[in-house]
Short mmCIF file of C-alpha atoms and ligand atoms in Angstrom, two decimals:
data_model
loop_
_atom_site.label_atom_id
_atom_site.label_comp_id
_atom_site.label_asym_id
_atom_site.label_seq_id
_atom_site.Cartn_x
_atom_site.Cartn_y
_atom_site.Cartn_z
CA MET A 29 23.61 -4.46 -6.77
CA THR A 30 22.54 -7.69 -8.44
CA ALA A 31 19.13 -7.57 -10.09
CA PRO A 32 16.69 -10.22 -8.92
CA THR A 33 16.54 -13.08 -11.40
CA PRO A 34 13.04 -14.54 -11.47
CA ALA A 35 12.45 -18.16 -12.36
CA PRO A 36 10.25 -18.23 -15.47
CA ASP A 37 7.24 -19.74 -13.71
CA ARG A 38 7.14 -17.34 -10.77
CA ARG A 39 4.16 -15.07 -10.35
CA ARG A 40 4.70 -11.37 -10.87
CA ILE A 41 3.32 -9.17 -8.12
CA LEU A 42 3.17 -5.42 -7.74
CA SER A 43 2.05 -3.22 -4.91
CA GLY A 44 2.53 0.35 -3.77
CA ILE A 45 2.30 2.74 -0.86
CA GLN A 46 2.06 6.53 -0.84
CA PRO A 47 4.70 8.64 0.91
CA THR A 48 2.08 10.93 2.39
CA ALA A 49 2.83 10.61 6.11
CA ASP A 50 5.86 10.70 8.39
CA SER A 51 5.30 7.04 9.17
CA PHE A 52 3.36 4.02 7.95
CA HIS A 53 0.55 3.03 10.31
CA LEU A 54 -0.45 -0.35 11.59
CA GLY A 55 -3.17 -0.68 8.92
CA ASN A 56 -0.61 -0.19 6.13
CA TYR A 57 1.67 -2.68 7.81
CA LEU A 58 -0.80 -5.48 8.50
CA GLY A 59 -3.04 -4.97 5.46
CA ALA A 60 -0.20 -4.75 2.94
CA VAL A 61 3.46 -4.26 3.78
CA SER A 62 3.95 -7.17 6.20
CA ARG A 63 2.78 -9.51 3.45
CA TRP A 64 5.18 -8.07 0.91
CA VAL A 65 8.13 -9.51 2.80
CA PRO A 66 7.38 -13.25 2.38
CA MET A 67 6.16 -12.65 -1.17
CA GLN A 68 9.59 -11.48 -2.28
CA ASP A 69 10.75 -15.09 -1.82
CA SER A 70 7.90 -16.74 -3.67
CA ALA A 71 7.19 -14.23 -6.45
CA ASP A 72 8.86 -11.77 -8.79
CA ALA A 73 7.92 -8.79 -6.67
CA PHE A 74 7.80 -5.09 -7.57
CA TYR A 75 7.18 -2.64 -4.72
CA MET A 76 6.65 0.98 -5.44
CA ILE A 77 6.59 4.22 -3.49
CA ALA A 78 3.71 6.05 -5.12
CA ASP A 79 4.86 9.65 -5.16
CA LEU A 80 2.84 10.51 -8.28
CA HIS A 81 -0.25 9.45 -6.37
CA ALA A 82 0.88 11.51 -3.39
CA ILE A 83 0.67 14.78 -5.35
CA THR A 84 -3.03 14.27 -6.09
CA VAL A 85 -3.34 16.30 -2.90
CA GLU A 86 -1.06 19.25 -2.12
CA GLN A 87 2.44 18.35 -0.90
CA ASP A 88 5.35 20.44 0.23
CA PRO A 89 8.25 19.44 -2.10
CA ALA A 90 10.88 19.13 0.64
CA VAL A 91 8.52 17.14 2.86
CA LEU A 92 7.55 14.84 -0.01
CA ARG A 93 11.20 14.13 -0.83
CA HIS A 94 11.94 13.38 2.83
CA ARG A 95 8.89 11.15 3.22
CA THR A 96 9.82 9.23 0.09
CA ARG A 97 13.14 8.32 1.70
CA VAL A 98 11.43 7.56 5.01
CA ALA A 99 9.06 5.23 3.16
CA ALA A 100 12.01 3.46 1.52
CA ALA A 101 13.81 3.17 4.86
CA GLN A 102 10.74 1.69 6.53
CA LEU A 103 10.27 -0.83 3.73
CA LEU A 104 13.86 -1.98 4.07
CA ALA A 105 13.53 -1.99 7.85
CA VAL A 106 10.52 -4.33 7.80
CA GLY A 107 12.52 -6.76 5.67
CA LEU A 108 12.32 -5.95 1.98
CA ASP A 109 15.58 -7.04 0.40
CA PRO A 110 16.61 -5.31 -2.85
CA ALA A 111 18.40 -8.50 -3.88
CA LYS A 112 15.06 -10.32 -3.82
CA CYS A 113 12.57 -7.70 -4.97
CA THR A 114 12.48 -4.55 -7.05
CA LEU A 115 11.94 -1.52 -4.82
CA PHE A 116 11.46 1.74 -6.70
CA VAL A 117 9.90 5.17 -6.76
CA GLN A 118 7.02 5.66 -9.20
CA SER A 119 8.13 9.05 -10.58
CA GLN A 120 11.50 7.56 -11.58
CA VAL A 121 9.72 5.39 -14.15
CA PRO A 122 8.06 7.78 -16.62
CA GLU A 123 6.12 4.98 -18.32
CA HIS A 124 3.57 5.10 -15.46
CA ALA A 125 2.29 8.50 -16.54
CA GLU A 126 2.33 7.51 -20.21
CA LEU A 127 0.25 4.37 -19.74
CA ALA A 128 -2.09 6.24 -17.40
CA TRP A 129 -2.91 8.64 -20.24
CA ILE A 130 -3.73 5.81 -22.63
CA LEU A 131 -5.85 4.00 -20.03
CA GLY A 132 -7.55 7.29 -19.16
CA CYS A 133 -8.75 7.42 -22.75
CA LEU A 134 -10.39 4.02 -22.19
CA THR A 135 -12.06 5.00 -18.90
CA GLY A 136 -15.57 6.38 -18.80
CA PHE A 137 -16.07 9.67 -17.00
CA GLY A 138 -18.96 8.16 -15.05
CA GLU A 139 -16.96 5.04 -14.33
CA ALA A 140 -14.18 7.08 -12.71
CA GLY A 141 -16.75 9.18 -10.86
CA ARG A 142 -18.13 6.08 -9.14
CA MET A 143 -14.87 5.36 -7.30
CA THR A 144 -15.72 5.65 -3.61
CA GLN A 145 -12.27 6.86 -2.54
CA PHE A 146 -12.56 9.76 -4.98
CA LYS A 147 -16.06 10.53 -3.73
CA ASP A 148 -14.90 10.48 -0.09
CA LYS A 149 -11.75 12.53 -0.63
CA SER A 150 -13.31 15.06 -3.00
CA SER A 151 -16.33 15.60 -0.79
CA LYS A 152 -13.97 16.60 2.02
CA VAL A 153 -12.37 19.42 0.02
CA GLY A 154 -15.18 20.25 -2.44
CA ALA A 155 -15.32 19.94 -6.25
CA GLU A 156 -13.37 23.13 -6.94
CA ARG A 157 -10.41 22.13 -4.80
CA ALA A 158 -10.35 18.42 -5.68
CA SER A 159 -7.76 17.97 -8.45
CA VAL A 160 -8.23 16.20 -11.76
CA GLY A 161 -5.33 14.02 -10.57
CA LEU A 162 -7.45 12.86 -7.65
CA PHE A 163 -10.18 11.96 -10.12
CA THR A 164 -7.83 9.93 -12.31
CA TYR A 165 -5.93 8.42 -9.34
CA PRO A 166 -7.36 4.91 -9.95
CA VAL A 167 -6.37 5.06 -13.63
CA LEU A 168 -2.76 5.76 -12.66
CA GLN A 169 -2.99 2.88 -10.19
CA ALA A 170 -4.21 0.62 -13.01
CA ALA A 171 -1.21 1.74 -15.09
CA ASP A 172 1.15 0.89 -12.19
CA ILE A 173 -0.14 -2.66 -12.11
CA LEU A 174 -0.61 -3.31 -15.82
CA LEU A 175 2.84 -1.98 -16.79
CA TYR A 176 4.42 -4.88 -14.93
CA ARG A 177 1.89 -7.42 -16.17
CA ALA A 178 1.34 -8.30 -12.52
CA ASN A 179 -0.67 -11.42 -11.75
CA ALA A 180 -1.48 -10.43 -8.18
CA VAL A 181 -1.65 -7.27 -6.10
CA PRO A 182 -1.35 -7.55 -2.29
CA VAL A 183 -3.35 -4.67 -0.79
CA GLY A 184 -5.85 -3.84 1.92
CA GLU A 185 -9.61 -4.04 1.50
CA ASP A 186 -9.95 -0.33 0.68
CA GLN A 187 -8.23 -0.94 -2.67
CA ARG A 188 -10.73 -3.54 -3.93
CA GLN A 189 -12.66 -1.15 -6.15
CA HIS A 190 -9.48 0.22 -7.75
CA LEU A 191 -8.38 -3.31 -8.54
CA GLU A 192 -11.71 -4.11 -10.08
CA LEU A 193 -11.30 -1.06 -12.34
CA THR A 194 -7.77 -2.25 -13.21
CA ARG A 195 -9.16 -5.60 -14.30
CA VAL A 196 -11.87 -3.94 -16.38
CA LEU A 197 -9.34 -1.65 -18.09
CA ALA A 198 -6.99 -4.53 -18.89
CA GLN A 199 -9.86 -6.51 -20.39
CA ARG A 200 -11.06 -3.48 -22.33
CA PHE A 201 -7.61 -2.77 -23.73
CA ASN A 202 -7.18 -6.41 -24.73
CA ALA A 203 -10.62 -6.57 -26.34
CA ARG A 204 -10.01 -3.42 -28.36
CA TYR A 205 -6.36 -3.88 -29.33
CA GLY A 206 -5.65 -7.60 -28.92
CA PRO A 207 -4.20 -9.53 -25.98
CA THR A 208 -1.50 -7.35 -24.43
CA LEU A 209 -2.10 -6.79 -20.72
CA THR A 210 -2.38 -9.29 -17.85
CA VAL A 211 -5.61 -9.19 -15.84
CA PRO A 212 -4.49 -9.14 -12.17
CA GLU A 213 -6.09 -10.64 -9.05
CA PRO A 214 -6.39 -8.76 -5.77
CA GLU A 215 -4.70 -10.48 -2.79
CA MET A 216 -6.28 -9.66 0.52
CA VAL A 217 -6.08 -11.61 3.74
CA LYS A 218 -9.38 -11.95 5.52
CA GLY A 219 -9.24 -10.35 8.96
CA ILE A 220 -6.21 -8.12 8.48
CA ALA A 221 -7.27 -6.51 5.18
CA LYS A 222 -9.07 -3.86 7.22
CA ILE A 223 -7.62 -2.64 10.50
CA PHE A 224 -9.83 -0.21 12.36
CA ASP A 225 -9.12 3.06 14.16
CA LEU A 226 -8.55 2.46 17.89
CA GLN A 227 -10.74 5.40 18.87
CA ASN A 228 -13.43 4.78 16.29
CA PRO A 229 -13.45 1.02 15.67
CA THR A 230 -16.00 1.09 12.89
CA ALA A 231 -13.82 3.36 10.70
CA LYS A 232 -10.65 2.10 9.01
CA MET A 233 -7.33 3.21 10.47
CA SER A 234 -6.29 6.03 8.16
CA LYS A 235 -3.57 8.67 7.93
CA SER A 236 -6.20 11.16 6.80
CA ALA A 237 -8.44 10.61 9.86
CA ASP A 238 -9.44 13.85 11.60
CA SER A 239 -7.78 12.71 14.81
CA GLN A 240 -4.63 10.58 14.98
CA ALA A 241 -5.46 9.38 18.51
CA GLY A 242 -6.60 6.00 17.20
CA VAL A 243 -3.89 5.62 14.53
CA ILE A 244 -0.83 3.58 15.51
CA ASP A 245 2.28 4.73 13.68
CA LEU A 246 5.23 2.47 13.11
CA LEU A 247 7.68 5.27 13.93
CA GLU A 248 5.85 6.59 16.98
CA ASP A 249 7.69 6.79 20.29
CA PRO A 250 6.99 3.97 22.78
CA LYS A 251 5.33 6.22 25.34
CA SER A 252 2.80 7.43 22.82
CA LEU A 253 2.25 3.91 21.46
CA ARG A 254 1.46 2.61 24.95
CA LYS A 255 -0.89 5.48 25.62
CA LYS A 256 -2.80 5.00 22.38
CA VAL A 257 -3.24 1.26 22.87
CA ARG A 258 -4.20 1.56 26.53
CA SER A 259 -6.80 4.21 25.75
CA ALA A 260 -8.33 2.28 22.84
CA VAL A 261 -12.12 2.50 22.81
CA THR A 262 -13.56 -0.84 23.84
CA ASP A 263 -17.13 -1.91 24.06
CA SER A 264 -19.71 -2.24 26.79
CA GLY A 265 -19.42 -5.38 28.91
CA HIS A 266 -16.08 -6.76 29.97
CA GLU A 267 -15.71 -10.17 28.35
CA VAL A 268 -12.87 -10.43 25.85
CA ALA A 269 -14.48 -12.20 22.89
CA ILE A 270 -14.35 -12.23 19.08
CA ASP A 271 -17.52 -10.46 18.04
CA PRO A 272 -17.11 -7.98 15.17
CA GLU A 273 -20.80 -6.99 15.29
CA ASN A 274 -21.21 -6.20 18.96
CA LYS A 275 -17.60 -5.79 20.09
CA PRO A 276 -15.81 -4.10 17.16
CA GLY A 277 -13.25 -2.41 19.44
CA VAL A 278 -12.18 -5.54 21.30
CA THR A 279 -12.24 -7.63 18.13
CA ASN A 280 -9.95 -5.13 16.40
CA LEU A 281 -7.50 -5.38 19.32
CA LEU A 282 -7.61 -9.17 19.06
CA VAL A 283 -6.94 -9.02 15.32
CA ILE A 284 -3.90 -6.80 15.91
CA TYR A 285 -2.65 -8.91 18.82
CA SER A 286 -2.99 -12.08 16.80
CA ALA A 287 -1.35 -10.63 13.67
CA LEU A 288 1.66 -9.29 15.58
CA THR A 289 2.28 -12.41 17.68
CA GLY A 290 1.14 -15.23 15.40
CA ARG A 291 -1.15 -16.56 18.16
CA SER A 292 -4.74 -17.37 17.27
CA MET A 293 -7.47 -14.89 18.23
CA GLU A 294 -9.34 -17.67 20.02
CA ASP A 295 -6.35 -18.45 22.16
CA ILE A 296 -5.85 -14.80 23.12
CA ALA A 297 -9.57 -14.29 23.84
CA ALA A 298 -9.55 -17.37 26.05
CA GLN A 299 -6.52 -16.11 27.98
CA TYR A 300 -8.24 -12.84 28.99
CA GLY A 301 -11.81 -14.21 29.05
CA ASP A 302 -13.97 -12.28 31.50
CA SER A 303 -11.09 -10.71 33.40
CA GLY A 304 -11.90 -7.40 31.67
CA TYR A 305 -10.37 -5.40 28.86
CA GLY A 306 -7.64 -3.71 30.91
CA GLY A 307 -5.17 -6.61 30.92
CA LEU A 308 -5.60 -7.16 27.20
CA LYS A 309 -4.80 -3.53 26.47
CA VAL A 310 -1.79 -3.37 28.78
CA ASP A 311 -0.29 -6.51 27.24
CA LEU A 312 -1.10 -5.48 23.67
CA ALA A 313 0.63 -2.15 24.30
CA GLU A 314 3.82 -4.09 25.07
CA VAL A 315 3.37 -6.30 22.00
CA VAL A 316 3.05 -3.17 19.84
CA VAL A 317 6.15 -1.56 21.38
CA GLU A 318 8.15 -4.75 20.90
CA TRP A 319 7.07 -4.90 17.27
CA ALA A 320 7.85 -1.24 16.54
CA THR A 321 11.15 -0.77 18.39
CA PRO A 322 13.50 -2.85 16.21
CA ILE A 323 11.88 -1.56 13.02
CA GLN A 324 12.35 2.01 14.26
CA GLU A 325 16.02 1.35 14.97
CA ARG A 326 16.60 -0.09 11.53
CA THR A 327 14.67 2.74 9.86
CA ARG A 328 16.86 5.31 11.62
CA ALA A 329 19.99 3.50 10.51
CA TYR A 330 18.89 3.51 6.86
CA LEU A 331 18.02 7.20 7.06
CA GLU A 332 21.51 8.03 8.27
CA ASP A 333 22.78 7.30 4.78
CA PRO A 334 20.41 8.90 2.24
CA ALA A 335 22.91 8.42 -0.60
CA ALA A 336 22.86 4.66 -0.06
CA LEU A 337 19.05 4.70 0.02
CA ASP A 338 18.95 6.70 -3.20
CA SER A 339 21.23 4.24 -4.91
CA VAL A 340 19.03 1.29 -3.87
CA LEU A 341 16.08 3.17 -5.35
CA ALA A 342 17.97 4.05 -8.52
CA ALA A 343 18.87 0.40 -9.08
CA GLY A 344 15.22 -0.52 -8.49
CA ALA A 345 14.07 2.10 -11.00
CA ARG A 346 16.47 0.77 -13.64
CA ARG A 347 15.13 -2.75 -13.25
CA ALA A 348 11.51 -1.51 -13.17
CA ARG A 349 12.06 0.54 -16.33
CA GLU A 350 13.25 -2.49 -18.25
CA VAL A 351 9.94 -4.23 -17.62
CA ALA A 352 7.84 -1.09 -18.01
CA ALA A 353 9.52 -0.14 -21.29
CA ALA A 354 8.88 -3.56 -22.79
CA THR A 355 5.17 -3.34 -21.94
CA MET A 356 4.96 0.20 -23.28
CA ALA A 357 6.58 -0.81 -26.57
CA ASP A 358 3.74 -3.33 -27.06
CA VAL A 359 1.10 -0.88 -25.90
CA ARG A 360 2.30 1.87 -28.26
CA GLU A 361 2.37 -0.48 -31.18
CA ARG A 362 -1.11 -1.88 -30.41
CA THR A 363 -2.56 1.57 -29.87
CA GLY A 364 -1.55 2.68 -33.37
CA PHE A 365 1.28 5.05 -32.59
CA LEU A 366 4.23 5.35 -34.96
CA VAL A 367 6.90 3.05 -33.58
CA GLY A 368 10.34 1.82 -34.57
CA THR A 369 13.79 2.53 -33.30
CA SER A 370 14.42 5.36 -35.75
CA LEU A 371 11.40 7.19 -34.34
CA MET A 372 11.38 6.10 -30.71
CA GLY A 373 14.99 5.71 -29.70
CA THR A 374 15.83 2.46 -27.99
CA ALA A 375 12.95 1.97 -25.57
P1 LIG B 784 -1.85 3.82 0.72
O1 LIG B 784 -0.52 4.43 0.94
O2 LIG B 784 -3.05 4.64 1.04
O3 LIG B 784 -1.98 2.45 1.49
C1 LIG B 784 -0.96 1.46 1.40
C2 LIG B 784 -1.55 0.09 1.68
O4 LIG B 784 -2.07 0.03 3.01
C3 LIG B 784 -3.37 -0.55 2.97
N1 LIG B 784 -4.17 0.00 4.09
C4 LIG B 784 -4.82 -0.75 4.99
N2 LIG B 784 -4.94 -2.09 5.14
C5 LIG B 784 -5.66 -2.54 6.19
N3 LIG B 784 -6.28 -1.73 7.10
C6 LIG B 784 -6.19 -0.39 6.98
N4 LIG B 784 -6.78 0.41 7.89
C7 LIG B 784 -5.43 0.16 5.90
N5 LIG B 784 -5.14 1.42 5.49
C8 LIG B 784 -4.37 1.31 4.38
C9 LIG B 784 -3.93 -0.12 1.63
O5 LIG B 784 -4.99 -0.97 1.22
C10 LIG B 784 -2.71 -0.26 0.74
O6 LIG B 784 -2.55 -1.61 0.32
N6 LIG B 784 -3.64 3.36 -3.85
C11 LIG B 784 -2.64 2.71 -3.00
C12 LIG B 784 -1.22 2.97 -3.45
C13 LIG B 784 -0.94 2.44 -4.81
C14 LIG B 784 -1.00 1.08 -5.22
C15 LIG B 784 -0.66 1.07 -6.60
C16 LIG B 784 -1.30 -0.12 -4.56
C17 LIG B 784 -0.60 3.17 -5.90
N7 LIG B 784 -0.44 2.34 -6.96
C18 LIG B 784 -0.63 -0.12 -7.32
C19 LIG B 784 -1.26 -1.31 -5.31
C20 LIG B 784 -0.94 -1.29 -6.67
C21 LIG B 784 -2.89 3.20 -1.58
O7 LIG B 784 -3.98 3.44 -1.23
O8 LIG B 784 -1.82 3.39 -0.81
#
């Protein structure tokens, strides 16, 4: 495998996804993953399967290992090309945990406690059952980004607060120890940065939703996809129009339709007009099936050869480690640790 060779002026980007479900959902795809594909051509891109983040909640080891490969297969199936980007698994690069510790020592307890995702997730299970890992999740995410000195991070809207913390921690490290880390920018695309649940169109589509009836999975069978789209909750009235305030359900369907076909929302709304919501849903169901089917076929093909997948990931981890190790050498030195090849080996 040839390692990607970035031109010196290309932006560095990093993003990640957790292997916590049997399939990515449409929110993951539109909010993040679909944008990773074109970025591998224009940037020096690092894409990571965040298995260390996954274990902040309980995971069955065999299931986690399987889902990590399924995540890799899906990423390749949507178009990531290991010759153009660095695709790797977080736990295969030990520097993530090391930098997370150092950044954790720069993070205020109250500051971490204000993270809304932690508050939401921990309130579901209660303080005794919420892990310390869940609490420090955003610090590990900051380490992921800062290790690669990423300039930009393509993610969905729900990650905004974590990215803000990442920026603060980079600035704090630099102010205390001297310029070392790059302060990254979030990259969100208005409209698709937050895809809503089809049954509950004011809540984001989420793999941890109580019911999966409104969550569209990439690897779901066509019959189930059609059923979910056709039974999407729409709003009172019957006119198909873009109106996030009063018609969140229909507007969400228009966003999805537009993102998957490349047609403008206005154009689609005009096509269905006041003919009712039924036609829109029936046609969108077909659009969704047409989008998912080829990706499903490619995902299955990649999964037939786990050894080949593992070797793609191993090559990605080697390339990621080169970059991560260089950053960590600077960070260790700046932090005041004893460094030098006789002490540290050849990192
Ligand atoms: P995860 O696996 O929860 O989500 C992966 C990506 O999908 C986006 N997303 C959505 N976008 C639009 N609408 C939705 N309904 C929706 N649901 C999810 C998320 O914003 C995310 O971009 N913490 C990260 C994983 C991570 C990471 C990182 C990301 C770990 N380290 C470093 C960037 C940089 C997450 O929530 O993954």
